[in-house]
XYZ file of C-alpha atoms in Angstrom:
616
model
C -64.649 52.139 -59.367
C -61.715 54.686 -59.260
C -59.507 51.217 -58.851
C -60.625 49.000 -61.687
C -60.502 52.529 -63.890
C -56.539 52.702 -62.573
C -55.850 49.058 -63.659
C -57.721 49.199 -66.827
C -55.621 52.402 -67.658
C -52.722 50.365 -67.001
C -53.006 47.625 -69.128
C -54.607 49.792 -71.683
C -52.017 51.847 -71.984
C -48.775 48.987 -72.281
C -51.224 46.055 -73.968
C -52.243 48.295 -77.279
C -48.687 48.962 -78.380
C -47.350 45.417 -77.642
C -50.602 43.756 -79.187
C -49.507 45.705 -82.837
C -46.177 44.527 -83.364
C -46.334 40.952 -81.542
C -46.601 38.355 -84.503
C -44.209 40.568 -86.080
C -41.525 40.224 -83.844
C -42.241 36.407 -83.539
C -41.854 36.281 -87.187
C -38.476 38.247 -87.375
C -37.229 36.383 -84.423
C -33.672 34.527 -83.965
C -33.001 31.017 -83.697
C -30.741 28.624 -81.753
C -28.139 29.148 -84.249
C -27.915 32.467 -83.662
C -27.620 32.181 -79.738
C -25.854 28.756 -79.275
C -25.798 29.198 -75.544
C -28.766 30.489 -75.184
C -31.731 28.327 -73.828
C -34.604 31.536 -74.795
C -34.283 34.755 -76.055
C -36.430 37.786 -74.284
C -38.297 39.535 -77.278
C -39.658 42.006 -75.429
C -40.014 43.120 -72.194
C -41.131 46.014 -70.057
C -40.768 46.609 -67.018
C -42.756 49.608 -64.521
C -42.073 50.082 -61.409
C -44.385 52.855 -59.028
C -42.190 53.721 -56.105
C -44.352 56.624 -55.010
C -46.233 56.423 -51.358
C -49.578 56.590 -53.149
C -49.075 53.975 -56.004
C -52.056 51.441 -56.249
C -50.346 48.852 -58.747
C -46.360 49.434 -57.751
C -45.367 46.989 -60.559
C -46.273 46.333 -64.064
C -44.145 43.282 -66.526
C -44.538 42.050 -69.907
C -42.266 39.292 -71.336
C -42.614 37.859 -74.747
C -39.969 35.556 -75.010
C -38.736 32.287 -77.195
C -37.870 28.968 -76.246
C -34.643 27.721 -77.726
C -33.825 24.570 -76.235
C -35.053 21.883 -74.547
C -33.613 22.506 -71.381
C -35.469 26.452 -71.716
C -38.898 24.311 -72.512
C -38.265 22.441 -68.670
C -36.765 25.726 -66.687
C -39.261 28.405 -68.541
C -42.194 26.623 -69.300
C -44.179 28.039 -66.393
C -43.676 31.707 -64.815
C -43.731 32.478 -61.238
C -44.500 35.515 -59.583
C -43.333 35.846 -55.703
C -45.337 38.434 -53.235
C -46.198 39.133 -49.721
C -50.590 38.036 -49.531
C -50.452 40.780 -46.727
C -49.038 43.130 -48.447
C -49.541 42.697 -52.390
C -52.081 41.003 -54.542
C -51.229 39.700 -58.506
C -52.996 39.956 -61.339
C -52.457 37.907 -64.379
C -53.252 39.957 -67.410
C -52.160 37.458 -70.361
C -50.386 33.790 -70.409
C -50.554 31.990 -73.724
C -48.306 30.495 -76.066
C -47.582 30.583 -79.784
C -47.189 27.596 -81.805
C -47.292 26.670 -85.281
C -49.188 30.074 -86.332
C -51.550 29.602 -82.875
C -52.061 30.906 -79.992
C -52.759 28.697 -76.945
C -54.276 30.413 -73.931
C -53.517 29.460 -70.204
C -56.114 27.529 -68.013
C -56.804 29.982 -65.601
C -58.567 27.761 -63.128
C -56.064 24.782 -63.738
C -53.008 26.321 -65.502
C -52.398 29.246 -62.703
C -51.596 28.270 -58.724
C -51.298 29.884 -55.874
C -48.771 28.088 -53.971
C -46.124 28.545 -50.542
C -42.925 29.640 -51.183
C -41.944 27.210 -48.837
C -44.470 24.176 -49.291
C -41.565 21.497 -49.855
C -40.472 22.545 -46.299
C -41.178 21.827 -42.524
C -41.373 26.014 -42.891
C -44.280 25.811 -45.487
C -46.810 27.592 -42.776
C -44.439 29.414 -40.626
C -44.304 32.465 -43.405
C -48.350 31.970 -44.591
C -47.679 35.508 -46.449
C -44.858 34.130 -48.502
C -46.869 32.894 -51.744
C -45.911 32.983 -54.904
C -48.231 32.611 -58.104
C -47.436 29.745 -60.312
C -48.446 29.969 -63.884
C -48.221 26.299 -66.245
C -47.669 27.768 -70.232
C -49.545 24.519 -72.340
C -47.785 23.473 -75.826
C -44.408 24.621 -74.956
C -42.057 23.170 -77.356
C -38.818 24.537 -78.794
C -39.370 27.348 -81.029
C -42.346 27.769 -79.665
C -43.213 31.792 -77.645
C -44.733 32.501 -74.268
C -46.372 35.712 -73.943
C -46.768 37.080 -70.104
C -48.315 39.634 -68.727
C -49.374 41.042 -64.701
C -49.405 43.855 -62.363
C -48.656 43.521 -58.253
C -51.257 45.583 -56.458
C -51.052 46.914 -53.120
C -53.776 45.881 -50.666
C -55.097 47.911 -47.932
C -52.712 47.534 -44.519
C -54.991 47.582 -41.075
C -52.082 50.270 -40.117
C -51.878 53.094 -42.318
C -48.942 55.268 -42.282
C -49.147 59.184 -41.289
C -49.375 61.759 -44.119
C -45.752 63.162 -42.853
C -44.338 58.944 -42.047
C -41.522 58.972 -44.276
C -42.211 56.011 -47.461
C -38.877 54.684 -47.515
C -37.959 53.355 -50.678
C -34.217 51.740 -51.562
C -33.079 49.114 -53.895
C -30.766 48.331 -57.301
C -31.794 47.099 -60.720
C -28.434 45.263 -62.411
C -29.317 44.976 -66.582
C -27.379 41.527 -66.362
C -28.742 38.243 -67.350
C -27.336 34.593 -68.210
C -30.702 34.651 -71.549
C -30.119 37.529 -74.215
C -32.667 39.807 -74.465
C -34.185 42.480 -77.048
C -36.056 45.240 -77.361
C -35.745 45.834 -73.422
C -37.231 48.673 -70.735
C -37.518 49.338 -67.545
C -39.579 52.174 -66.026
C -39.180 53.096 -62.176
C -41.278 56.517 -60.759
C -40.394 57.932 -57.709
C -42.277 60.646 -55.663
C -40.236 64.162 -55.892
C -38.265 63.610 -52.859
C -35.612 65.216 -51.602
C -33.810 62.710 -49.980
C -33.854 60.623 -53.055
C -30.307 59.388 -54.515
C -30.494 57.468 -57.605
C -27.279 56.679 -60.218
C -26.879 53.969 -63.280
C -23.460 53.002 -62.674
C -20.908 50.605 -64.874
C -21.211 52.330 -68.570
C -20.963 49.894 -71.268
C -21.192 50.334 -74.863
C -21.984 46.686 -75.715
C -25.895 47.556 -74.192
C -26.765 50.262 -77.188
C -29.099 51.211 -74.047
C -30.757 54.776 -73.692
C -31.026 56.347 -69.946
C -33.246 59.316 -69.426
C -34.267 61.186 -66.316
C -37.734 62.941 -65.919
C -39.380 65.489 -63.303
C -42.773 66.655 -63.999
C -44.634 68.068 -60.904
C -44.473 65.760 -57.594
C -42.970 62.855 -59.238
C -39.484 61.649 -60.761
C -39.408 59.090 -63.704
C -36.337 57.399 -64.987
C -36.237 55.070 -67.744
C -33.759 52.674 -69.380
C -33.887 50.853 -72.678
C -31.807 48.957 -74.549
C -31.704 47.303 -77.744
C -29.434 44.544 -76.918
C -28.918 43.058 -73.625
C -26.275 40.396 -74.172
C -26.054 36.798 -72.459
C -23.744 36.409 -69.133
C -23.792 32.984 -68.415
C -23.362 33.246 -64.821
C -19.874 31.389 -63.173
C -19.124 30.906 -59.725
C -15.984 33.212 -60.020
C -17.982 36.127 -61.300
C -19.386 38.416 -58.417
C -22.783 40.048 -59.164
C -22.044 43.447 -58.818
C -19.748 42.515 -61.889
C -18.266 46.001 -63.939
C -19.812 45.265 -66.839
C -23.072 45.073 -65.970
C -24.939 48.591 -66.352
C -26.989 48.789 -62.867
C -29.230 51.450 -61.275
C -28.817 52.514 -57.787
C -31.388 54.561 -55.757
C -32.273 55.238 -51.713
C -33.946 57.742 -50.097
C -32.244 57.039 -46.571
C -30.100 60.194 -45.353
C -27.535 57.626 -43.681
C -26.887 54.820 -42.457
C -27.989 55.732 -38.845
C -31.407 56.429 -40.472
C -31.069 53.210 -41.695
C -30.326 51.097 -38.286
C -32.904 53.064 -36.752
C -35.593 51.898 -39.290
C -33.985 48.071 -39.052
C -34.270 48.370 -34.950
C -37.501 49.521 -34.490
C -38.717 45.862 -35.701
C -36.374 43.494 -34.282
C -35.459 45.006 -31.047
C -38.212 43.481 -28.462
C -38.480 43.190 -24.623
C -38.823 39.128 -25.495
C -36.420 36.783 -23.231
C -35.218 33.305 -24.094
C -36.806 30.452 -21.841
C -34.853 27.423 -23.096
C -31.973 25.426 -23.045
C -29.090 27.125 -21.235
C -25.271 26.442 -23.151
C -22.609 26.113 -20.807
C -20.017 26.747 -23.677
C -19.902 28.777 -27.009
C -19.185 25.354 -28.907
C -22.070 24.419 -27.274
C -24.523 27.340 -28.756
C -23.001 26.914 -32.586
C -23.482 23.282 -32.215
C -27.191 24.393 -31.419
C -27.602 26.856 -33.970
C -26.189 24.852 -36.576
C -27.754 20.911 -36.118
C -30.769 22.374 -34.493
C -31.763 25.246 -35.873
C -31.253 25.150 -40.151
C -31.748 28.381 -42.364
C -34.440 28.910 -45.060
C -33.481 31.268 -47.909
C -35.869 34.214 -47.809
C -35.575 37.892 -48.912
C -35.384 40.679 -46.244
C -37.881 42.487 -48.761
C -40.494 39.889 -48.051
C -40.375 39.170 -44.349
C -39.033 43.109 -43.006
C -37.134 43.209 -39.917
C -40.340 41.882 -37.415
C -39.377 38.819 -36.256
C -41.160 35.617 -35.161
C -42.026 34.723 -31.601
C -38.823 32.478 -30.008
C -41.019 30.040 -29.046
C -42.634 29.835 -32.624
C -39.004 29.825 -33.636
C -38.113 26.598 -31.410
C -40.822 24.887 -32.531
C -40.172 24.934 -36.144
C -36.247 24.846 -36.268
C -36.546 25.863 -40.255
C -36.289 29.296 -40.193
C -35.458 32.956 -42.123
C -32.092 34.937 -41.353
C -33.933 37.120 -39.236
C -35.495 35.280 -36.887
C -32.232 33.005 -36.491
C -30.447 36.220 -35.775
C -32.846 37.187 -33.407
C -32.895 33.974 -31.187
C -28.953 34.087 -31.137
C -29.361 37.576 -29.972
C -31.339 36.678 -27.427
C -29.797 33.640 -25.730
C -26.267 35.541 -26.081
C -28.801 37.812 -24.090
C -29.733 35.043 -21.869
C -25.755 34.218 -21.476
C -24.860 37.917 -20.360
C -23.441 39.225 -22.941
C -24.333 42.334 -24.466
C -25.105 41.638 -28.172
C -25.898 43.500 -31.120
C -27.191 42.908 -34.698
C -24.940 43.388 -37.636
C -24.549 43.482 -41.497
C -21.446 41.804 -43.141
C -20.280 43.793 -45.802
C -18.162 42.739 -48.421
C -18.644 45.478 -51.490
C -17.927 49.063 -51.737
C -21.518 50.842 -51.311
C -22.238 54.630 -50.941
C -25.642 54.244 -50.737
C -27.811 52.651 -47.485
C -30.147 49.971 -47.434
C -28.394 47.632 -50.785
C -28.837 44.824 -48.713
C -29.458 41.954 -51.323
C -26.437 42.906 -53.012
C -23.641 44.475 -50.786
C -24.280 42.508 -47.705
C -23.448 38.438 -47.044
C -25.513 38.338 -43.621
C -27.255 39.834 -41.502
C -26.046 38.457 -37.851
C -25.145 39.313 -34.400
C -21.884 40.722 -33.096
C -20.770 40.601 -29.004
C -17.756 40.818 -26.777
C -15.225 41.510 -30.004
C -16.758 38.600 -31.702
C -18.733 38.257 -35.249
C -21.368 35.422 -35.164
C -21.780 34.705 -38.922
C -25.544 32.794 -39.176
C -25.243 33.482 -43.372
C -25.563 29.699 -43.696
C -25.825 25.990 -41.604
C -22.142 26.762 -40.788
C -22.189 29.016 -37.955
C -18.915 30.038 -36.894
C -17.675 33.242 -35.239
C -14.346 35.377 -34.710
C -13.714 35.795 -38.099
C -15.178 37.476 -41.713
C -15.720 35.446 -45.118
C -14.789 37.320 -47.363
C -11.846 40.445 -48.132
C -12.461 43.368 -47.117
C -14.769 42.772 -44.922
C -16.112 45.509 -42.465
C -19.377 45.163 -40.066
C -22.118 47.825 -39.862
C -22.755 48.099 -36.196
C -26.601 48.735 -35.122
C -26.072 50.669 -32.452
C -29.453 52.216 -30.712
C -28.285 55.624 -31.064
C -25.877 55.455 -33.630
C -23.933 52.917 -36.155
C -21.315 52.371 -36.696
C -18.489 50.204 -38.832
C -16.363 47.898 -37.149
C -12.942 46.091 -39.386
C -12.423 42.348 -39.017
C -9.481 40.697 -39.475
C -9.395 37.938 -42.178
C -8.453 34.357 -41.394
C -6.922 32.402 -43.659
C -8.918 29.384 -45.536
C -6.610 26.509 -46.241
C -7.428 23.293 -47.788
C -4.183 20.487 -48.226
C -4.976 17.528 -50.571
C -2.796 14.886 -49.934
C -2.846 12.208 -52.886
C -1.242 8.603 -52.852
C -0.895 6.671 -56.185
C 0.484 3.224 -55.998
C 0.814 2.566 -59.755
C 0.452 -0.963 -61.232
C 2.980 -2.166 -64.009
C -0.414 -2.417 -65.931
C -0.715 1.341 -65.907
C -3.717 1.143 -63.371
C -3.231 2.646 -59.615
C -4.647 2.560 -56.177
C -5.254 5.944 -54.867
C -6.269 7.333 -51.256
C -6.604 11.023 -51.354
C -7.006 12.849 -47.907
C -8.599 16.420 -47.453
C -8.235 18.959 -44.426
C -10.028 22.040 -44.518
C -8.337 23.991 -42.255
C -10.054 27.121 -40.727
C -12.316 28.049 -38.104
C -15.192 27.907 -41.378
C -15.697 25.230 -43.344
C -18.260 24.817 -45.387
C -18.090 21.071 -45.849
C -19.225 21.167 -42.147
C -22.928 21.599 -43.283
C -22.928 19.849 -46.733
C -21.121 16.556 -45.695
C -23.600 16.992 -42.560
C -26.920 17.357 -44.199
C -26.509 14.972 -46.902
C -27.709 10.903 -46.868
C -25.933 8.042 -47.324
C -26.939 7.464 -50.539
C -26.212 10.690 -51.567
C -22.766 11.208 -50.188
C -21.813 7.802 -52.088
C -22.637 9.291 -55.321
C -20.995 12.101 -54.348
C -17.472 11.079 -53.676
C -17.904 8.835 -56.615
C -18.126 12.079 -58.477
C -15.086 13.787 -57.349
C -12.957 10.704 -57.743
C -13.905 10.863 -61.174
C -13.227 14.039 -61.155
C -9.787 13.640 -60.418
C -9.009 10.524 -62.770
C -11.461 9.224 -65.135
C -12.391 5.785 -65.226
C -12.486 5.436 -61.209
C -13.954 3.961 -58.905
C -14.839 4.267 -55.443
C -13.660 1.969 -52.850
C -14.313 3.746 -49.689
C -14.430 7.219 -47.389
C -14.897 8.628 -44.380
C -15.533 11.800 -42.151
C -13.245 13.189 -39.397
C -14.384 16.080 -37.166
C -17.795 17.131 -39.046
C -19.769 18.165 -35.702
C -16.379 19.283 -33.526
C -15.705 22.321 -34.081
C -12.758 22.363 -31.988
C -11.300 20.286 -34.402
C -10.182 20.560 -38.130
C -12.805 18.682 -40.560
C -11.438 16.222 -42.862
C -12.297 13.574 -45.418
C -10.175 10.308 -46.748
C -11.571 8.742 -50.062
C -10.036 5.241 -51.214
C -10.295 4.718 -54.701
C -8.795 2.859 -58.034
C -8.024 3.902 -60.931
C -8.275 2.570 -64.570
C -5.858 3.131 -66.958
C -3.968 5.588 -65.418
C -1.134 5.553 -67.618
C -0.788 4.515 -71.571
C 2.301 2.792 -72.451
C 3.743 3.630 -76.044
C 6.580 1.591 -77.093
C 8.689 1.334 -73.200
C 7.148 5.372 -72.618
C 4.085 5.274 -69.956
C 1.779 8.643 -70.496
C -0.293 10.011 -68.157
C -4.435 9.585 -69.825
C -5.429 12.504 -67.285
C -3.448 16.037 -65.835
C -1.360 15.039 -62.549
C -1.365 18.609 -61.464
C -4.204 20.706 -61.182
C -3.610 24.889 -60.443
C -5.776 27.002 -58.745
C -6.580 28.889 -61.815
C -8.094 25.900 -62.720
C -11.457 26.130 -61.294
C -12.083 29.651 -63.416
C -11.495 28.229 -67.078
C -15.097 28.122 -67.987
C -16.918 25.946 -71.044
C -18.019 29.453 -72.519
C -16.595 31.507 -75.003
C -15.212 34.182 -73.045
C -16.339 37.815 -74.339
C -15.526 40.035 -70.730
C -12.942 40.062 -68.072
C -13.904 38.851 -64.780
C -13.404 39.833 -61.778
C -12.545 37.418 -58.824
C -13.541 37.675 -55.371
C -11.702 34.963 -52.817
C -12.452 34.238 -49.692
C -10.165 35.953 -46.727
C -6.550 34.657 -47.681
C -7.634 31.732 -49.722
C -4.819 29.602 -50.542
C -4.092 25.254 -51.062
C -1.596 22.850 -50.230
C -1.477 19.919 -52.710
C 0.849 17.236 -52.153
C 1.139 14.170 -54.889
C 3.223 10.965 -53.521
C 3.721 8.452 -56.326
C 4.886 4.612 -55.864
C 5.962 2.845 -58.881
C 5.678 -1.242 -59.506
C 7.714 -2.701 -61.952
C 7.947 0.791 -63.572
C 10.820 3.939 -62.848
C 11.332 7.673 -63.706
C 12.794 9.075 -66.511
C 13.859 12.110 -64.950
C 13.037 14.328 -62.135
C 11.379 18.018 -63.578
C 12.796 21.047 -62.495
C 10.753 23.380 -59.969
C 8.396 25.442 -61.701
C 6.944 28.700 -60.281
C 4.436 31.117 -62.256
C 2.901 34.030 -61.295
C -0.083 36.354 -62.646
C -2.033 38.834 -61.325
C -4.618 37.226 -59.587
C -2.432 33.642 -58.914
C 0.786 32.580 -57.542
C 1.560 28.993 -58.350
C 4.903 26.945 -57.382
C 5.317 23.127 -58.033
C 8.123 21.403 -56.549
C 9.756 17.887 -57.301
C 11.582 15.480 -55.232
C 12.824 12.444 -54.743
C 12.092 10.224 -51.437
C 12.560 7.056 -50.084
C 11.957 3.889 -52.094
C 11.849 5.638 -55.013
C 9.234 7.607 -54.965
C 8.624 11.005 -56.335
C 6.974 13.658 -54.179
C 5.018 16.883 -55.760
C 4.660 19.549 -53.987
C 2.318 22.390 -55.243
C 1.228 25.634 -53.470
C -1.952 27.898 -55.029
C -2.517 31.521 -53.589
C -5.131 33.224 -54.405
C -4.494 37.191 -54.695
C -7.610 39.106 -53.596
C -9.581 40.178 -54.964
C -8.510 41.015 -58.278
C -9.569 41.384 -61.877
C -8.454 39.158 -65.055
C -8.900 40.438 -68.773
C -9.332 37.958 -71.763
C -5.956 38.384 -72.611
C -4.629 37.385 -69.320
C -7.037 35.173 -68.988
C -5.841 32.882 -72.429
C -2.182 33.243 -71.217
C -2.940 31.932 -67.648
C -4.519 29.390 -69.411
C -1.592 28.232 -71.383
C 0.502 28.431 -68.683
C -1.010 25.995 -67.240
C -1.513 23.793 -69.844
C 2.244 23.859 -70.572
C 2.863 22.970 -66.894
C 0.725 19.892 -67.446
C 1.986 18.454 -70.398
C 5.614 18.438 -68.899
C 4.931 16.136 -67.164
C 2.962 13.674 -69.193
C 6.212 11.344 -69.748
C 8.171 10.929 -66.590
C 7.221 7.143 -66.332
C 9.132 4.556 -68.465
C 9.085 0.553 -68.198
C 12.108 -0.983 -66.866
């Protein structure tokens, strides 16, 4: 009784205010012409959060929110709510939709699912506690809104903790998001600890957001609102702990030894690995990556406990953990003396931000980092700048410097251009550098798929291609340097104006390429590269019935995050060689000023040399 009175409080007390002002705000609401970019706009939302060690409902959300396209209708038209079944139980307090001055409830016994996290996988009942609640809104069209409401709910554990077991508690809450939202909140409560830290760091005035900080009695509630919280379409150059995001930090560990203690205690097991014995350390990455393949899943969800090796062998599909854990133990098995690591690659003052300041959580022995972040095991070296280890030592941790290796890819282009302005191309890629990444994506993907593929990126490079051939060097040696040859042949490479021939697409293409986005721009960015990024690009062009103008001069521009040189000469036959080198300074940040002058820059570097061709 004393639990159905605590939920019914609950929703009592956040449904009455919301249910007042609802049709109001769906009335007074914006449109797509107001957010262009947008594909829904967040009403409302509010979001509570009960951190204390004798919360019954630790979470409690409410979205009301628009659709504004119809790509929003496909990727919001149904909610869904992840949670451990062993540790948490949902319940849905509202799902319905307004449209056309009516409200259109949810099915509950059709319209909300309890599915696996995992079910499209071979992993689908190796995690049976990973669920996730599924919830189908009916009559979602554009302009139409989906109201959402539920709690998370703790459920009894068969081990209960001591009345003097520390609760640990530790996370981050960044206000950033790629939909606008309005008339935002979010609510955390904390029990009155002492060994609580908590911040809001990364101030920014375009928020209009409030932040107050409350102690009444055994408990600490902090709150943040805001007004405004503007769209951040999300780009692959922008890192997530991004400045101008406003983001709340809090952790109750003491220090990081507390926190490798609290890690061990799980993972650390008197186990020992019965199976195949490596006679190399090719042998074991080959074996952890074509054998043993990674499933995404939160550290939050699954803890630190890991799976039994022989369940592990068996399903081959498998957390970070528990493929951490069975390197551990056949380095074990090998005779070396192992232990388990976290990569870090952000500045952090506070333990336990895993999610956000760590890339992996892995295994470090004899002087050596074994990175299992992704298919592409590889060891000996870090990913990204600045990149230090934190050591899990059983007594004591401890943070270990690696040095950076370089990640180098050359391009190598050939274009054999027709007097009829068309061109056959071969273009050759080496991705130098103990880790490659097109290791495991040129590995796991089909025929079919991989055809469509490199069609793609020869269209990228020139449009109106089209694909002749390719092939794969070195994808499974890792002794070797990967590489990949594409035969293509292009369309209408050039356009001939009286005896002129002009280039239809840019020859050269600059590193600084890759971070000119489709968006309008409205922050600086900052730019995190991987360990000495840099790339060779060499251009060979063979004329037919055609010559050169002129030979350009060397160009060289630099900025603050790029270094760019392009040089031109002339070779046998004829031809004309290009010669361009892109470095990457890391990491670094770019304003919008900077940003619109790199941009130029390399715009003007294009253009000169859109008429270098004539006719004979």
């Amino acid at each position: 009784m004393k639990k159905f009175l605590l939920i019914f409080f609950v929703i009592f007390v956040f449904a009455i205010p919301f249910a007042q002002n609802t049709e109001d705000l769906i009335k007074n609401s914006p449109t797509k012409k107001d957010y262009p970019l947008a594909d829904i706009i967040t009403l409302k939302q509010v979001t509570t959060m009960d951190q204390r060690k004798s919360a019954t409902i630790s979470a409690h959300v409410y979205k009301l929110y628009k659709i504004l396209s119809y790509s929003g209708r496909e990727r919001y038209g149904q909610e869904r709510v992840s949670f451990d079944k062993g540790l948490n139980k949902v319940n849905i307090i509202k799902a319905r939709v307004y449209k056309d001055g009516k409200w259109y409830e949810v099915d509950r016994k059709k319209g909300i699912n309890e599915l696996s996290r995992f079910s499209a996988l071979s992993s689908g009942d190796y995690y049976p506690n990973a669920r996730q609640i599924v919830v189908v809104f009916p009559q979602v069209e554009v302009n139409s809104v989906i109201e959402f409401e539920y709690t998370v709910e703790k459920v009894n554990k068969k081990k209960k903790k001591k009345d003097d077991e520390k609760h640990f508690t530790a996370g981050m809450r960044r206000f950033q998001n790629s939909q606008p939202k309005l008339n935002y909140a979010y609510k955390i409560i904390f029990d009155n600890d002492k060994d609580l830290k908590f911040k809001l760091e990364n101030d920014n005035k375009n928020y209009n957001y409030s932040y107050n900080v409350g102690k009444k009695d055994n408990e600490i509630k902090i709150e943040f609102s805001s007004e405004k919280i503007p769209q951040i379409i999300y780009e692959s150059n922008m890192i997530r702990t991004s400045k101008f995001s406003p983001t709340f930090l809090y952790s109750n560990y003491i220090s990081w030894d507390e926190y490798g203690k609290h890690v061990l205690k799980d993972i650390i097991t008197k186990e020992q690995y019965k199976g195949k014995v490596f006679d190399s350390e090719n042998d074991l990455l080959h074996f952890m990556t074509n054998e043993i393949r990674k499933v995404y899943f939160s550290y939050r969800m699954s803890g630190f406990k890991p799976s039994k090796l022989k369940k592990i062998l068996k399903n081959k599909y498998v957390g970070e953990v528990d493929k951490a854990y069975l390197l551990y133990k056949i380095l074990e098995k090998m005779g070396k003396k192992p232990q388990y690591v976290f990569v870090k690659y952000d500045k952090i003052d506070f333990p336990d931000f895993i999610r956000s300041s760590f890339s992996a959580f892995t295994v470090y022995a004899d002087g050596k980092l074994y990175n299992v972040n992704s298919d592409s095991i590889n060891y000996d070296q870090c990913y990204y700048t600045n990149c230090k280890a934190l050591i899990l030592g059983k007594d004591k941790v401890s943070w270990k410097k690696f040095k950076n290796e370089p990640q180098k890819m050359v391009t190598k282009l050939e274009l054999n251009i027709l007097d009829n302005g068309d061109a056959d191309a071969t273009v050759h890629y080496i991705y130098n550098g103990k880790y490659s990444s097109r290791r495991s994506s040129y590995r796991t993907v089909d025929e079919d798929d991989m055809q469509k593929r490199m069609e793609r990126r020869v269209n990228g490079l020139f449009p109106n291609s089209k694909l002749k051939d390719y092939g794969l060097k070195n994808i499974d040696d890792r002794t070797k340097t990967p590489e990949l040859i594409i035969n293509f042949h292009i369309k209408y490479l050039l356009k001939f104006i009286k005896n002129r021939a002009f280039f239809t697409a840019p020859l050269v293409h600059f590193s600084a390429d890759r971070y000119f986005s489709k968006q309008d721009r409205k922050y600086s960015m900052e730019i995190r590269n991987y360990a000495g990024d840099y790339s060779i690009n060499e251009i060979i062009i063979k004329l037919n019935g055609l010559k050169f103008s002129y030979i350009p001069e060397n160009l060289e521009f630099k900025e603050k995050c790029f270094n760019n040189k392009i040089s031109f000469t002339k070779i046998k036959d004829g031809q004309l060689k290009i010669e361009g080198t892109n470095i990457l300074i890391p990491p670094c940040e770019i304003t919008l000023d900077e940003y619109f002058k790199l941009q130029k820059e390399v715009k003007d570097v294009s253009s000169s040399l859109e008429n270098i061709i004539i006719k004979k």
